[in-house]
Amino acid sequence: MVLNHDSSKPIYVQIAEWLETEILNDHISTDEKIYSQYQLADLFNINPATAAKGLNILVNNGVLYKKRGLGIFVKERAKEQILLRRKNENLMNMVRDLVQEADYLKVDDEELMKMIQQVRLERRGES
């Protein structure tokens, strides 16, 4: 992953989202030790304190847990928790924005659903 230093999204948030995506893609499993703040700092060429902030977001959200002296690990059911939060927050915000734009453009529900279905078919290579 390449961090976007020009993004309005803080680097530590990008780190947290990258780690979540690694968990979602099964690159990091339940009870598996994850990168330390120093490993993340080396990996992304950032300050270790910035990396620590990204890790702490996930600890505070209950996705990761700390074992004193051993490191940080992935909690049981972290993947399900990430999926649920992203659906309820990120995806719903995108849907709200989509529906708002559709309303501005006078696109009815049926046409909007057809557009969504078309994009799904294209992503599957079935267009």
PDB file of C-alpha atoms in Angstrom:
ATOM      1  CA  MET A   1       0.000   0.000   0.000  1.00  0.00           C
ATOM      2  CA  VAL A   2       1.089   3.524  -0.705  1.00  0.00           C
ATOM      3  CA  LEU A   3       0.002   6.229   1.685  1.00  0.00           C
ATOM      4  CA  ASN A   4      -1.543   9.326   0.170  1.00  0.00           C
ATOM      5  CA  HIS A   5       0.250  12.220   1.837  1.00  0.00           C
ATOM      6  CA  ASP A   6      -1.913  14.692  -0.117  1.00  0.00           C
ATOM      7  CA  SER A   7      -5.179  13.223   1.162  1.00  0.00           C
ATOM      8  CA  SER A   8      -7.349  15.085   3.637  1.00  0.00           C
ATOM      9  CA  LYS A   9      -7.470  11.786   5.540  1.00  0.00           C
ATOM     10  CA  PRO A  10      -4.735  11.684   8.226  1.00  0.00           C
ATOM     11  CA  ILE A  11      -1.893   9.194   7.762  1.00  0.00           C
ATOM     12  CA  TYR A  12      -2.753   7.382  11.008  1.00  0.00           C
ATOM     13  CA  VAL A  13      -6.321   6.809   9.747  1.00  0.00           C
ATOM     14  CA  GLN A  14      -4.925   5.456   6.470  1.00  0.00           C
ATOM     15  CA  ILE A  15      -2.732   3.066   8.502  1.00  0.00           C
ATOM     16  CA  ALA A  16      -5.750   1.861  10.511  1.00  0.00           C
ATOM     17  CA  GLU A  17      -7.791   1.342   7.331  1.00  0.00           C
ATOM     18  CA  TRP A  18      -4.916  -0.540   5.685  1.00  0.00           C
ATOM     19  CA  LEU A  19      -4.657  -2.879   8.685  1.00  0.00           C
ATOM     20  CA  GLU A  20      -8.438  -3.415   8.595  1.00  0.00           C
ATOM     21  CA  THR A  21      -8.207  -4.292   4.910  1.00  0.00           C
ATOM     22  CA  GLU A  22      -5.394  -6.737   5.647  1.00  0.00           C
ATOM     23  CA  ILE A  23      -7.688  -8.423   8.186  1.00  0.00           C
ATOM     24  CA  LEU A  24     -10.635  -8.423   5.751  1.00  0.00           C
ATOM     25  CA  ASN A  25      -8.447 -10.013   3.060  1.00  0.00           C
ATOM     26  CA  ASP A  26      -7.323 -12.726   5.526  1.00  0.00           C
ATOM     27  CA  HIS A  27      -3.695 -11.583   5.372  1.00  0.00           C
ATOM     28  CA  ILE A  28      -3.814 -11.251   9.161  1.00  0.00           C
ATOM     29  CA  SER A  29      -5.868 -13.749  11.183  1.00  0.00           C
ATOM     30  CA  THR A  30      -7.517 -13.894  14.597  1.00  0.00           C
ATOM     31  CA  ASP A  31      -4.995 -13.946  17.458  1.00  0.00           C
ATOM     32  CA  GLU A  32      -2.154 -13.289  15.007  1.00  0.00           C
ATOM     33  CA  LYS A  33       0.463 -10.754  16.034  1.00  0.00           C
ATOM     34  CA  ILE A  34       0.414  -7.692  13.809  1.00  0.00           C
ATOM     35  CA  TYR A  35       3.047  -5.157  12.876  1.00  0.00           C
ATOM     36  CA  SER A  36       4.542  -3.074  15.663  1.00  0.00           C
ATOM     37  CA  GLN A  37       4.517   0.704  15.457  1.00  0.00           C
ATOM     38  CA  TYR A  38       8.213   0.556  14.518  1.00  0.00           C
ATOM     39  CA  GLN A  39       7.643  -1.996  11.757  1.00  0.00           C
ATOM     40  CA  LEU A  40       4.815   0.135  10.360  1.00  0.00           C
ATOM     41  CA  ALA A  41       7.021   3.239  10.594  1.00  0.00           C
ATOM     42  CA  ASP A  42       9.753   1.479   8.593  1.00  0.00           C
ATOM     43  CA  LEU A  43       7.276   0.012   6.118  1.00  0.00           C
ATOM     44  CA  PHE A  44       5.628   3.356   5.340  1.00  0.00           C
ATOM     45  CA  ASN A  45       8.536   5.680   6.146  1.00  0.00           C
ATOM     46  CA  ILE A  46       6.549   7.550   8.794  1.00  0.00           C
ATOM     47  CA  ASN A  47       7.035   8.587  12.392  1.00  0.00           C
ATOM     48  CA  PRO A  48       6.496   5.712  14.878  1.00  0.00           C
ATOM     49  CA  ALA A  49       4.094   7.942  16.866  1.00  0.00           C
ATOM     50  CA  THR A  50       1.894   8.261  13.763  1.00  0.00           C
ATOM     51  CA  ALA A  51       1.911   4.489  13.329  1.00  0.00           C
ATOM     52  CA  ALA A  52       1.037   4.072  17.013  1.00  0.00           C
ATOM     53  CA  LYS A  53      -1.989   6.359  16.573  1.00  0.00           C
ATOM     54  CA  GLY A  54      -3.240   4.104  13.774  1.00  0.00           C
ATOM     55  CA  LEU A  55      -2.811   1.015  15.924  1.00  0.00           C
ATOM     56  CA  ASN A  56      -4.535   2.695  18.877  1.00  0.00           C
ATOM     57  CA  ILE A  57      -7.598   3.478  16.770  1.00  0.00           C
ATOM     58  CA  LEU A  58      -8.043  -0.258  16.204  1.00  0.00           C
ATOM     59  CA  VAL A  59      -7.323  -1.122  19.830  1.00  0.00           C
ATOM     60  CA  ASN A  60      -9.882   1.459  20.978  1.00  0.00           C
ATOM     61  CA  ASN A  61     -12.414   0.105  18.445  1.00  0.00           C
ATOM     62  CA  GLY A  62     -11.946  -3.411  19.821  1.00  0.00           C
ATOM     63  CA  VAL A  63     -10.399  -4.829  16.649  1.00  0.00           C
ATOM     64  CA  LEU A  64      -6.961  -5.384  18.189  1.00  0.00           C
ATOM     65  CA  TYR A  65      -5.750  -6.175  21.682  1.00  0.00           C
ATOM     66  CA  LYS A  66      -2.431  -5.688  23.440  1.00  0.00           C
ATOM     67  CA  LYS A  67      -0.477  -8.347  25.311  1.00  0.00           C
ATOM     68  CA  ARG A  68       1.919  -6.560  27.569  1.00  0.00           C
ATOM     69  CA  GLY A  69       5.487  -7.222  26.474  1.00  0.00           C
ATOM     70  CA  LEU A  70       4.396  -9.383  23.519  1.00  0.00           C
ATOM     71  CA  GLY A  71       2.757  -7.025  21.047  1.00  0.00           C
ATOM     72  CA  ILE A  72      -0.608  -6.337  19.470  1.00  0.00           C
ATOM     73  CA  PHE A  73      -2.911  -9.060  18.188  1.00  0.00           C
ATOM     74  CA  VAL A  74      -6.131  -9.406  16.191  1.00  0.00           C
ATOM     75  CA  LYS A  75      -9.217  -9.961  18.324  1.00  0.00           C
ATOM     76  CA  GLU A  76     -11.659 -12.774  17.700  1.00  0.00           C
ATOM     77  CA  ARG A  77     -14.486 -11.652  15.382  1.00  0.00           C
ATOM     78  CA  ALA A  78     -12.475  -8.596  14.272  1.00  0.00           C
ATOM     79  CA  LYS A  79     -13.289  -9.276  10.629  1.00  0.00           C
ATOM     80  CA  GLU A  80     -17.041  -9.354  11.301  1.00  0.00           C
ATOM     81  CA  GLN A  81     -16.785  -6.181  13.377  1.00  0.00           C
ATOM     82  CA  ILE A  82     -14.902  -4.348  10.606  1.00  0.00           C
ATOM     83  CA  LEU A  83     -17.410  -5.471   7.973  1.00  0.00           C
ATOM     84  CA  LEU A  84     -20.359  -4.342  10.074  1.00  0.00           C
ATOM     85  CA  ARG A  85     -18.842  -0.939  10.857  1.00  0.00           C
ATOM     86  CA  ARG A  86     -17.822  -0.271   7.258  1.00  0.00           C
ATOM     87  CA  LYS A  87     -21.283  -1.237   5.998  1.00  0.00           C
ATOM     88  CA  ASN A  88     -23.057   0.892   8.585  1.00  0.00           C
ATOM     89  CA  GLU A  89     -20.776   3.912   8.250  1.00  0.00           C
ATOM     90  CA  ASN A  90     -18.869   4.068   4.976  1.00  0.00           C
ATOM     91  CA  LEU A  91     -21.302   2.318   2.658  1.00  0.00           C
ATOM     92  CA  MET A  92     -24.376   4.060   4.074  1.00  0.00           C
ATOM     93  CA  ASN A  93     -22.701   7.451   3.609  1.00  0.00           C
ATOM     94  CA  MET A  94     -21.919   6.567   0.003  1.00  0.00           C
ATOM     95  CA  VAL A  95     -25.493   5.410  -0.573  1.00  0.00           C
ATOM     96  CA  ARG A  96     -26.821   8.646   0.933  1.00  0.00           C
ATOM     97  CA  ASP A  97     -24.595  10.659  -1.407  1.00  0.00           C
ATOM     98  CA  LEU A  98     -25.630   8.500  -4.380  1.00  0.00           C
ATOM     99  CA  VAL A  99     -29.327   8.878  -3.646  1.00  0.00           C
ATOM    100  CA  GLN A 100     -28.927  12.624  -3.145  1.00  0.00           C
ATOM    101  CA  GLU A 101     -27.182  12.953  -6.528  1.00  0.00           C
ATOM    102  CA  ALA A 102     -29.810  10.742  -8.180  1.00  0.00           C
ATOM    103  CA  ASP A 103     -32.507  13.022  -6.774  1.00  0.00           C
ATOM    104  CA  TYR A 104     -30.734  16.103  -8.162  1.00  0.00           C
ATOM    105  CA  LEU A 105     -30.561  14.420 -11.572  1.00  0.00           C
ATOM    106  CA  LYS A 106     -34.165  13.163 -11.403  1.00  0.00           C
ATOM    107  CA  VAL A 107     -33.056   9.520 -11.616  1.00  0.00           C
ATOM    108  CA  ASP A 108     -35.833   7.301 -10.253  1.00  0.00           C
ATOM    109  CA  ASP A 109     -35.306   4.188  -8.133  1.00  0.00           C
ATOM    110  CA  GLU A 110     -35.751   1.796 -11.049  1.00  0.00           C
ATOM    111  CA  GLU A 111     -33.142   3.552 -13.196  1.00  0.00           C
ATOM    112  CA  LEU A 112     -30.744   3.814 -10.260  1.00  0.00           C
ATOM    113  CA  MET A 113     -31.088   0.083  -9.536  1.00  0.00           C
ATOM    114  CA  LYS A 114     -30.412  -0.697 -13.208  1.00  0.00           C
ATOM    115  CA  MET A 115     -27.264   1.396 -13.043  1.00  0.00           C
ATOM    116  CA  ILE A 116     -26.097  -0.415  -9.899  1.00  0.00           C
ATOM    117  CA  GLN A 117     -26.831  -3.805 -11.497  1.00  0.00           C
ATOM    118  CA  GLN A 118     -24.896  -2.779 -14.625  1.00  0.00           C
ATOM    119  CA  VAL A 119     -21.851  -1.837 -12.571  1.00  0.00           C
ATOM    120  CA  ARG A 120     -22.048  -5.179 -10.724  1.00  0.00           C
ATOM    121  CA  LEU A 121     -22.149  -7.044 -14.048  1.00  0.00           C
ATOM    122  CA  GLU A 122     -19.190  -5.054 -15.342  1.00  0.00           C
ATOM    123  CA  ARG A 123     -17.175  -5.850 -12.192  1.00  0.00           C
ATOM    124  CA  ARG A 124     -17.874  -9.549 -12.727  1.00  0.00           C
ATOM    125  CA  GLY A 125     -16.890  -9.253 -16.382  1.00  0.00           C
ATOM    126  CA  GLU A 126     -20.405 -10.090 -17.567  1.00  0.00           C
ATOM    127  CA  SER A 127     -21.267  -6.869 -19.376  1.00  0.00           C
TER     128      SER A 127
END
